[in-house]
Short mmCIF file of C-alpha atoms in Angstrom, two decimals:
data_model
loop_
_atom_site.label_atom_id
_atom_site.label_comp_id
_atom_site.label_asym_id
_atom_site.label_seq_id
_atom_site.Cartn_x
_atom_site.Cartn_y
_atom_site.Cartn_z
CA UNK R 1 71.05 219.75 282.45
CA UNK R 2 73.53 217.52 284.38
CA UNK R 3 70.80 216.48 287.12
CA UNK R 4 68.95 214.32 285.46
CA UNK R 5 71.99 211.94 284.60
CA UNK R 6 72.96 212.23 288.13
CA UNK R 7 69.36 211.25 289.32
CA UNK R 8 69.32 208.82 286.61
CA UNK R 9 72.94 207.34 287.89
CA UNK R 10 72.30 207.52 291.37
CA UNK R 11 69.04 205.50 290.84
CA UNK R 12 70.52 203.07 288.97
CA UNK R 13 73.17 202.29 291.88
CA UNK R 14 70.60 202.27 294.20
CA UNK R 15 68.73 199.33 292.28
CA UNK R 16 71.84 197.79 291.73
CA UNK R 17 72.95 197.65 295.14
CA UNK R 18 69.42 196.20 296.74
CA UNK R 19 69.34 193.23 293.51
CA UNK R 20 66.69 194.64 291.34
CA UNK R 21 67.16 193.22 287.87
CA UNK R 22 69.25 189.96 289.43
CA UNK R 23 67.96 185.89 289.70
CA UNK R 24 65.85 184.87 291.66
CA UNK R 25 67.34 182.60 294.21
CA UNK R 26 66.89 178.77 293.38
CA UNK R 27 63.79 177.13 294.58
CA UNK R 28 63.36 173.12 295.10
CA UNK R 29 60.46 171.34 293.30
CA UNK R 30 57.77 171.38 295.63
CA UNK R 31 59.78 172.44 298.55
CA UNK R 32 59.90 176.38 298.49
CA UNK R 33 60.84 176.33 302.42
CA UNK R 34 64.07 174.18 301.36
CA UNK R 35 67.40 176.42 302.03
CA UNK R 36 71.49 175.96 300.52
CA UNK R 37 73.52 174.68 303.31
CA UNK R 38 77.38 174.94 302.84
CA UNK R 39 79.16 176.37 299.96
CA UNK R 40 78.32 176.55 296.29
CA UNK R 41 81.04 173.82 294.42
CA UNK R 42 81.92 174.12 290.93
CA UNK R 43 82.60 171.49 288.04
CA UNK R 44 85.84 172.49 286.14
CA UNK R 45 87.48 171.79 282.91
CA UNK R 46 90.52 172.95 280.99
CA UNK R 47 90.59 175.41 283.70
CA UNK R 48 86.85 177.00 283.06
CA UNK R 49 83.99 176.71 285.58
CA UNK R 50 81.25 175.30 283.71
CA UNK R 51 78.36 174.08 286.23
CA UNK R 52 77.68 174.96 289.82
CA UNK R 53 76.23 172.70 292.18
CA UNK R 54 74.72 173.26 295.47
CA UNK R 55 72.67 171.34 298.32
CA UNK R 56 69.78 172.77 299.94
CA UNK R 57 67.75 170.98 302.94
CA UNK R 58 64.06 171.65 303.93
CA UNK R 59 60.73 169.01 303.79
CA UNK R 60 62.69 166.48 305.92
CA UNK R 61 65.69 166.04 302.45
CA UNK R 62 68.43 167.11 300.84
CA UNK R 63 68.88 168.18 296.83
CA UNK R 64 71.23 168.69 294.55
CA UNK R 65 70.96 171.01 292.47
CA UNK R 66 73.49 171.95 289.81
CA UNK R 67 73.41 174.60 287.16
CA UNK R 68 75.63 174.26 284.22
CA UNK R 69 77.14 177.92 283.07
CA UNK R 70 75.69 179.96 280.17
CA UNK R 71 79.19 179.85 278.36
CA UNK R 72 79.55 176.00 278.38
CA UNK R 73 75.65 174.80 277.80
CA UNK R 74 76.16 177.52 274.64
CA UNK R 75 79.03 175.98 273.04
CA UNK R 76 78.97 172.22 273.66
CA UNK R 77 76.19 169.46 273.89
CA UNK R 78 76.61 167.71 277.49
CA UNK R 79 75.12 165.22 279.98
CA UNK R 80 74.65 166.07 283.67
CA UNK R 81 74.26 164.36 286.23
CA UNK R 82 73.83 164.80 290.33
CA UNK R 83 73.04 163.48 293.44
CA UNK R 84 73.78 163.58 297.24
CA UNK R 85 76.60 161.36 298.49
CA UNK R 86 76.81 160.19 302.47
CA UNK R 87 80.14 159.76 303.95
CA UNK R 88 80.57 157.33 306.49
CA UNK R 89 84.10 157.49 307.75
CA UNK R 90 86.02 156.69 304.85
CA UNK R 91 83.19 155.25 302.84
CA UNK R 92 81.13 157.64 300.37
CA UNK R 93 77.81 156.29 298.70
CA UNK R 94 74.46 157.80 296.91
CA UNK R 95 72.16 159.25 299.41
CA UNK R 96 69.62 158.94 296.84
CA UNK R 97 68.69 158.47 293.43
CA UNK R 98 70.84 160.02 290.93
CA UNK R 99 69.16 162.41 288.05
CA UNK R 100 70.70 162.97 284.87
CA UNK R 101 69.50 165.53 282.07
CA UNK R 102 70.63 167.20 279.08
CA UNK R 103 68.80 170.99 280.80
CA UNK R 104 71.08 173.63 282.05
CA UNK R 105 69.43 173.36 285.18
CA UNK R 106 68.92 170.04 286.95
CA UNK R 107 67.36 169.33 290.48
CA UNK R 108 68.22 166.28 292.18
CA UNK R 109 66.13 163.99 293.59
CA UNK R 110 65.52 164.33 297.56
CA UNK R 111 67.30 162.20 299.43
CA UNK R 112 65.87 161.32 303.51
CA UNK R 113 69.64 162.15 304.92
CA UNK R 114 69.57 165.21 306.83
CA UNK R 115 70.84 163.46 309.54
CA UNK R 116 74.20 162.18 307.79
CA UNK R 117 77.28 163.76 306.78
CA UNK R 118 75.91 165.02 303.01
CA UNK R 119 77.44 166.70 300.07
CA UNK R 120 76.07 167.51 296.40
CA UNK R 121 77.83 166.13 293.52
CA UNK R 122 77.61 166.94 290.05
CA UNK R 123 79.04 165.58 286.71
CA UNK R 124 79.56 167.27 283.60
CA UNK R 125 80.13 165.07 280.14
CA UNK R 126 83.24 166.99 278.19
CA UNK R 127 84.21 166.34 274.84
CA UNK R 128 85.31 163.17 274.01
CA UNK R 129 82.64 161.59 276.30
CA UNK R 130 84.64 161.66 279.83
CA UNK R 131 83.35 163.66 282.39
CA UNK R 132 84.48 165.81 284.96
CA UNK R 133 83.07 166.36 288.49
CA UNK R 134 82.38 169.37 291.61
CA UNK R 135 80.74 168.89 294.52
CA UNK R 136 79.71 170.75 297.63
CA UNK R 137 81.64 171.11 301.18
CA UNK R 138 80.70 168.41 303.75
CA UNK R 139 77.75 168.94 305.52
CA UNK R 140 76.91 167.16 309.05
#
């Protein structure tokens, strides 16, 4: 009687390990071939991670694309807001427009700067109207 619960666990571990019943990896607005580069960033506050943000390049751009966390879009009303910054030497300015939306998921706006020293930024609105930012590692 004990084989079918081991068939039945085994099964399960096997699904498990290969991602059946996990998200689907992001995909840009009509850019499916478009890939992350660098390191996931996160937006913090009072020592929570509530968003992620990430930067993916593909159709000759880059996007931001930040996701804000289950346990923070459930509790709070917010504002966010991303786009990609150039840095030039010490100098660090929008790459591109900047989107802003009240969704748990936001894409950003491709920005022509694959060849320039990129990261994704994202802003979270926190109580009390401030916000509080993340961004991605430096990509060149």
């Amino acid at each position: 009687m004990r084989k079918p619960f081991a068939i039945a666990a085994a099964l399960a571990a096997t699904l498990l390990s290969v991602g059946v019943g996990t998200a689907n990896a992001e995909t840009v607005p009509g850019c499916a071939s478009a890939k992350q580069i660098g390191s996931t960033g996160y937006v913090k506050y009072q020592g929570a991670t509530i968003a992620s943000v990430k930067q993916f390049a593909g159709c000759g751009k880059n996007y931001a694309y930040t996701w804000v966390w289950d346990s923070y879009a459930k509790s709070h009303s917010y504002r966010v807001s991303n786009w990609i910054a150039v840095i030039d030497g010490n100098e660090e300015y929008p790459g591109g427009d900047i989107r802003s939306g009240t969704r748990q998921e936001l894409w950003g706006a491709g920005a022509a700067t694959l060849s320039k020293c990129t990261r994704a930024v994202a802003s979270v609105t926190v109580p009390g109207g401030s916000y509080v930012s993340g961004w991605t590692d430096l990509r060149c």
